[in-house]
């Protein structure tokens, strides 16, 4: 007897994927097998973030990086089309020839870009903007194209146009309507927007109709109706709206909506009770929705219905915010003031390019919608106000006047903050109460902000307000001794030219410092002056490991890590490391950082060990410092048959350049010889990946507890530019980061994020470039090997003794046992005594001190 | 508990200890951490960190922390940063934990360590 039923899902896009996820989470797979058929060659990915494909690549966008669902009852069939539905036999036919029976069929086939049927629309050089393959094709063509046009000046068209522009193509935007984003914004807003878009270097043509694309077999130009001139072009991208993909339903005889889309009821059921439709191919009540959030709702509703639940689709919020263009545009609620007798409140500043409009109910108490151009910072507050029907404050104009942060207006707990993932203010606050203390942590546990990202600032504000309400202002003081952040302290030290902790705490702090501010200031002084960390005036500030230029281990011994730049080492040097380890009886291990760690060294042996290493040409590896650790390399073009650049050479150059650089947290780099990325460069604070044309520079990645992929800062750089950008990037981070803040968390805290960092590092928007480069040059010029300098200075060496009054007596607390033929720490036994067997000086009498 | 009377033992010159840091000395077979603060006061604690279970306290950072309005001189263990009151050996983060504190005498520029202090 067959008791398990089968659900077939046609289409593995954003909504199809959400359906499967919800089905697994809510237990539908306990009773049903699911077969998902997707036509694209890869599993579902984040189409909303499609444009970032150019920066982050396909893997980063994927919803299923592993390529399969963990639940074995879900079968994923990719690169395969559903060709037809046989409703009589309850089965679908696939392009592979397979036929699959279903008990329930869910259509999630999405939509396709509408290409106006004008002559020449299918010439070589015409594109649409919907899938990763589309973008790959656009990128390939852009490599040789000079001029291009995007037909359609809506939300998607502008996104595509900006992408073309970023790819180095001189770009025209052609729009039939009299203004850009005609669906979302009004005429005045459209004018302001046009000015911004032109300011970016794009050419805008509104109110013109494209007649045909010209060319023999390749695109050569675009002809407008009623114009004689032809716009010469090498490529055309169509972005003139979308059409629901409802062919399967039509051919199966299901009811369609008047304007296309599978007609479904409020439970998303089609005219056949066993066929459902969700996402952009569906038209609940006859209306299709071109956004992802309503599609997600539909997916949840069908899962609910299949479980016998009562959920219904109740329409959707069509608010939108333009992503990526570098221009703030948002539209929400009734943006066109179509509600009878509604009032409009407009703020416009032509000089600053800001246009803001609020649509208010006749009685003046409710916000119905609005348009924001040039400054959309209020979007996060206003959109939920519309959605939750919150009464307006007394002076609603306050909401759109410049500098208004919306402070003082508080949203109710049920207000929806993230529309993509349907997360309310209350849920965000609950997450904070449960321990998520930052916007990033909230995003991780609620999903808010993880899709289009437009709600991130609002999420951040809710987190901060929550703390403030608890009386826990997020105190940014370094510690009780300094009421400043590390970045502020860095500037204070720089401006005054301080060289000693005493000067700084006397002038700007109180008390005598502690284990937090002392190492922080030691690091700041080292970044600025690059003096020896054991120099007398500052050595008592150093953290545990820096204090002895080695890493303290659990039993009080130290580990020794010589630098092996790029992981490249000669046989002779390898032999020296082996000999030192053997002679000093050290546990030896290959680290995760392409070098070798020698463990179990007694403090008093460190100088002798390092004498041997320095003589053999080794330097400190700074494994103990908050400083550059390693620049990992892959073998690269010298040996590897895929390599396109000398990654080892570059890694060594960078490791030597930045060795000894003290920073707020440790710094790691990586260089890969090609896109296969064997050096895992994108898991590093700075990662470099070779391209045919040069080097791509990625920044702000790390492994560790919260792994983050590094993001593209600039592409195809020559070696010199790469190093210039890296110098600036590292120095800017060192100046502005908090203590123990790695680059990825620092990036999260930079207002404006990666774009801002790019402006500063690549475009030199603050004019800081040469100052940062000079600071790095000063570091490089003053670099000396810390261990070599220590060995040459008896005063510094004097500290490496087990006991001040018995310098050569080994500390009896340190004991070893053997494991796999090497020494490892023995279990601690508690305080031990050597007995009175060692003479330690004669008794003297005097007064008692320090015994208050 | 009464302190064990021990002859004060001369361990080093005051000048051998950097201000706001520590050294380790062997005193009657025990590892003792001796600290000098910014005002030239000298304190001695057992060198054994009861949390990390290793003989390391002398290598920690020396500073001050405000406790009930009182500026307490302390050392932070180099292993996991627990703070110990230099005057009493009491752990400021876990008040029921305490390491032995020793009497210290400064005489003609020399540092002498005596017996364990009375606990108050
Ligand atoms: C030895 C080594 C493990 C090994 O046997 O392979 C190691 C050992 C330590 N790691 Fe690590 N990490 C080692 C590679 C890594 C890697 C892998 C890599 O570098 O490719 C990572 C993840 C990559 C990254 O950092 O992004 C790593 C992430 C961490 C973290 C987490 C950092 C984070 O941002 O979350 C810590 C904790 C910290 O720094 O606060 C840490 C801290 C430590 C410390 C320093 C903990 C400590 O304070 O005692 C360990 C002492 C090292 C010693 O005594 O010599 N170690 N550690 C590796 C030394 C690499 C080297 O040659 O310098
Ligand atoms: C550049 C861009 C930016 C966008 N920005 C936003 C935004 O900011 N906010 C927002 O809300 N929305 C945005 N969208 C729209 C959003 O991506 C869609 O609303 C969402 O992807 C719809 O999901 P879906 O599953 O219905 O369709 P899709 O994601 O298109 O998935 C449908 C899948 O079904 C497959 N398929 C179709 N027919 C068949 C068949 N016969 N057999 C097998 N497989 C089939 C398709 O190949 C496709 O993979 C954007 C879209 C684009 C292109
Ligand atoms: S990243 Fe590329 S060049 Fe480097 S080893 Fe891997 S495949 Fe070869
Ligand atoms: S509104 Fe899109 S991610 Fe929150």
Short mmCIF file of C-alpha atoms in Angstrom, two decimals, chain A residues 198-367:
data_model
loop_
_atom_site.label_atom_id
_atom_site.label_comp_id
_atom_site.label_asym_id
_atom_site.label_seq_id
_atom_site.Cartn_x
_atom_site.Cartn_y
_atom_site.Cartn_z
CA UNK A 198 22.96 61.65 -15.49
CA UNK A 199 25.33 62.72 -12.74
CA UNK A 200 26.62 59.15 -12.64
CA UNK A 201 27.63 59.40 -16.28
CA UNK A 202 24.65 57.68 -17.91
CA UNK A 203 22.64 59.25 -20.74
CA UNK A 204 18.88 59.29 -20.22
CA UNK A 205 16.26 59.43 -23.01
CA UNK A 206 12.67 59.62 -21.74
CA UNK A 207 9.45 59.79 -23.72
CA UNK A 208 11.00 58.11 -26.73
CA UNK A 209 9.89 54.96 -28.45
CA UNK A 210 12.46 52.55 -29.82
CA UNK A 211 11.52 51.50 -33.33
CA UNK A 212 14.10 48.89 -34.21
CA UNK A 213 17.51 47.52 -33.38
CA UNK A 214 19.77 47.90 -36.38
CA UNK A 215 22.51 45.64 -37.61
CA UNK A 216 23.29 42.89 -40.11
CA UNK A 217 23.81 40.00 -37.73
CA UNK A 218 25.34 42.01 -34.89
CA UNK A 219 23.84 45.05 -33.20
CA UNK A 220 25.14 48.33 -34.63
CA UNK A 221 22.53 50.88 -33.57
CA UNK A 222 19.14 51.76 -32.17
CA UNK A 223 16.56 53.73 -34.13
CA UNK A 224 13.89 55.82 -32.35
CA UNK A 225 10.47 56.47 -33.78
CA UNK A 226 10.08 59.98 -35.26
CA UNK A 227 13.84 60.57 -35.17
CA UNK A 228 16.08 60.32 -38.15
CA UNK A 229 19.31 59.82 -36.32
CA UNK A 230 20.40 56.36 -35.26
CA UNK A 231 22.14 55.86 -31.91
CA UNK A 232 25.27 53.80 -32.70
CA UNK A 233 25.60 50.88 -30.27
CA UNK A 234 27.37 47.59 -29.68
CA UNK A 235 24.85 46.02 -27.33
CA UNK A 236 21.25 46.34 -26.13
CA UNK A 237 19.72 45.05 -22.89
CA UNK A 238 15.93 44.74 -22.77
CA UNK A 239 14.35 45.50 -19.44
CA UNK A 240 10.87 46.47 -20.47
CA UNK A 241 8.88 44.56 -17.91
CA UNK A 242 8.20 40.91 -17.21
CA UNK A 243 5.61 38.34 -18.31
CA UNK A 244 4.48 35.47 -16.12
CA UNK A 245 5.62 32.08 -17.44
CA UNK A 246 2.16 30.52 -17.70
CA UNK A 247 2.54 28.42 -20.88
CA UNK A 248 2.40 25.09 -19.03
CA UNK A 249 -0.85 26.13 -17.36
CA UNK A 250 -2.33 27.48 -20.59
CA UNK A 251 -1.57 24.32 -22.52
CA UNK A 252 -3.05 22.24 -19.74
CA UNK A 253 -6.27 24.22 -20.00
CA UNK A 254 -6.07 25.94 -16.62
CA UNK A 255 -7.70 29.35 -16.15
CA UNK A 256 -5.38 32.33 -16.66
CA UNK A 257 -5.74 35.90 -15.48
CA UNK A 258 -6.74 38.51 -18.01
CA UNK A 259 -3.27 40.05 -18.09
CA UNK A 260 -1.46 36.73 -17.84
CA UNK A 261 -0.46 34.52 -14.94
CA UNK A 262 -2.08 31.38 -13.55
CA UNK A 263 -5.35 32.46 -12.00
CA UNK A 264 -5.44 31.18 -8.42
CA UNK A 265 -7.68 31.67 -5.40
CA UNK A 266 -6.59 33.10 -2.08
CA UNK A 267 -5.01 29.76 -1.15
CA UNK A 268 -3.10 29.82 -4.46
CA UNK A 269 -5.09 26.92 -5.89
CA UNK A 270 -5.70 26.99 -9.65
CA UNK A 271 -8.85 25.91 -11.45
CA UNK A 272 -7.60 22.32 -10.97
CA UNK A 273 -7.71 21.55 -7.22
CA UNK A 274 -4.44 19.59 -7.38
CA UNK A 275 -2.49 22.25 -9.21
CA UNK A 276 -1.17 25.29 -7.32
CA UNK A 277 0.78 28.30 -8.51
CA UNK A 278 3.10 30.57 -6.53
CA UNK A 279 5.50 33.42 -7.17
CA UNK A 280 5.65 35.49 -10.32
CA UNK A 281 3.84 32.94 -12.50
CA UNK A 282 0.76 33.18 -10.28
CA UNK A 283 -2.02 35.76 -10.29
CA UNK A 284 -3.97 35.55 -7.04
CA UNK A 285 -7.32 37.23 -7.67
CA UNK A 286 -6.10 38.14 -11.17
CA UNK A 287 -3.10 40.28 -10.15
CA UNK A 288 0.53 39.22 -10.54
CA UNK A 289 3.27 40.51 -8.24
CA UNK A 290 6.78 41.20 -9.49
CA UNK A 291 8.46 41.11 -6.09
CA UNK A 292 9.83 38.30 -4.05
CA UNK A 293 8.07 38.92 -0.72
CA UNK A 294 4.54 38.18 -2.00
CA UNK A 295 5.93 35.05 -3.67
CA UNK A 296 7.37 33.91 -0.35
CA UNK A 297 3.97 34.48 1.26
CA UNK A 298 2.33 32.34 -1.42
CA UNK A 299 4.86 29.54 -0.85
CA UNK A 300 4.08 29.51 2.88
CA UNK A 301 0.34 29.56 2.18
CA UNK A 302 0.43 26.52 -0.09
CA UNK A 303 2.48 24.56 2.44
CA UNK A 304 -0.09 25.58 5.02
CA UNK A 305 -2.97 24.52 2.78
CA UNK A 306 -1.37 21.12 2.09
CA UNK A 307 -1.09 20.64 5.84
CA UNK A 308 -4.78 21.49 6.15
CA UNK A 309 -4.19 24.99 7.51
CA UNK A 310 -6.34 28.06 6.92
CA UNK A 311 -3.74 30.57 5.58
CA UNK A 312 -4.83 32.91 2.81
CA UNK A 313 -2.99 35.42 0.61
CA UNK A 314 -4.05 38.93 1.49
CA UNK A 315 -2.29 41.07 -1.11
CA UNK A 316 1.11 42.61 -0.68
CA UNK A 317 3.05 45.73 0.05
CA UNK A 318 4.55 46.90 -3.24
CA UNK A 319 7.06 49.35 -1.72
CA UNK A 320 10.42 49.40 -3.42
CA UNK A 321 13.84 50.85 -3.02
CA UNK A 322 16.40 51.04 -5.76
CA UNK A 323 19.50 49.07 -4.96
CA UNK A 324 23.05 49.64 -6.10
CA UNK A 325 22.75 52.62 -8.38
CA UNK A 326 24.36 54.95 -5.89
CA UNK A 327 21.22 57.07 -5.96
CA UNK A 328 18.68 56.90 -3.18
CA UNK A 329 15.19 56.25 -4.56
CA UNK A 330 12.27 54.72 -2.75
CA UNK A 331 8.56 54.54 -3.22
CA UNK A 332 6.07 53.05 -0.82
CA UNK A 333 2.34 52.67 -0.30
CA UNK A 334 0.08 54.90 -2.38
CA UNK A 335 2.90 56.81 -4.02
CA UNK A 336 0.68 58.33 -6.71
CA UNK A 337 -1.93 59.61 -4.27
CA UNK A 338 -4.76 57.65 -5.85
CA UNK A 339 -6.73 57.47 -2.59
CA UNK A 340 -9.67 59.87 -2.91
CA UNK A 341 -9.07 63.26 -1.27
CA UNK A 342 -5.59 62.37 -0.09
CA UNK A 343 -3.17 65.21 0.58
CA UNK A 344 0.41 65.59 -0.56
CA UNK A 345 3.24 67.05 1.45
CA UNK A 346 6.35 67.82 -0.60
CA UNK A 347 9.89 68.78 0.32
CA UNK A 348 12.13 69.60 -2.59
CA UNK A 349 15.67 70.95 -2.80
CA UNK A 350 16.75 71.23 -6.40
CA UNK A 351 20.30 72.18 -5.49
CA UNK A 352 20.91 69.17 -3.31
CA UNK A 353 18.88 66.97 -5.65
CA UNK A 354 16.46 65.89 -2.97
CA UNK A 355 12.76 65.35 -3.54
CA UNK A 356 10.48 63.86 -0.91
CA UNK A 357 6.73 63.48 -0.93
CA UNK A 358 4.35 62.10 1.63
CA UNK A 359 0.80 61.10 0.77
CA UNK A 360 -1.50 61.64 3.74
CA UNK A 361 -5.13 60.67 4.36
CA UNK A 362 -7.79 63.32 4.04
CA UNK A 363 -8.11 63.68 7.80
CA UNK A 364 -4.37 64.23 8.05
CA UNK A 365 -3.79 61.50 10.57
CA UNK A 366 -2.48 58.62 8.50
CA UNK A 367 0.45 58.13 6.18
#
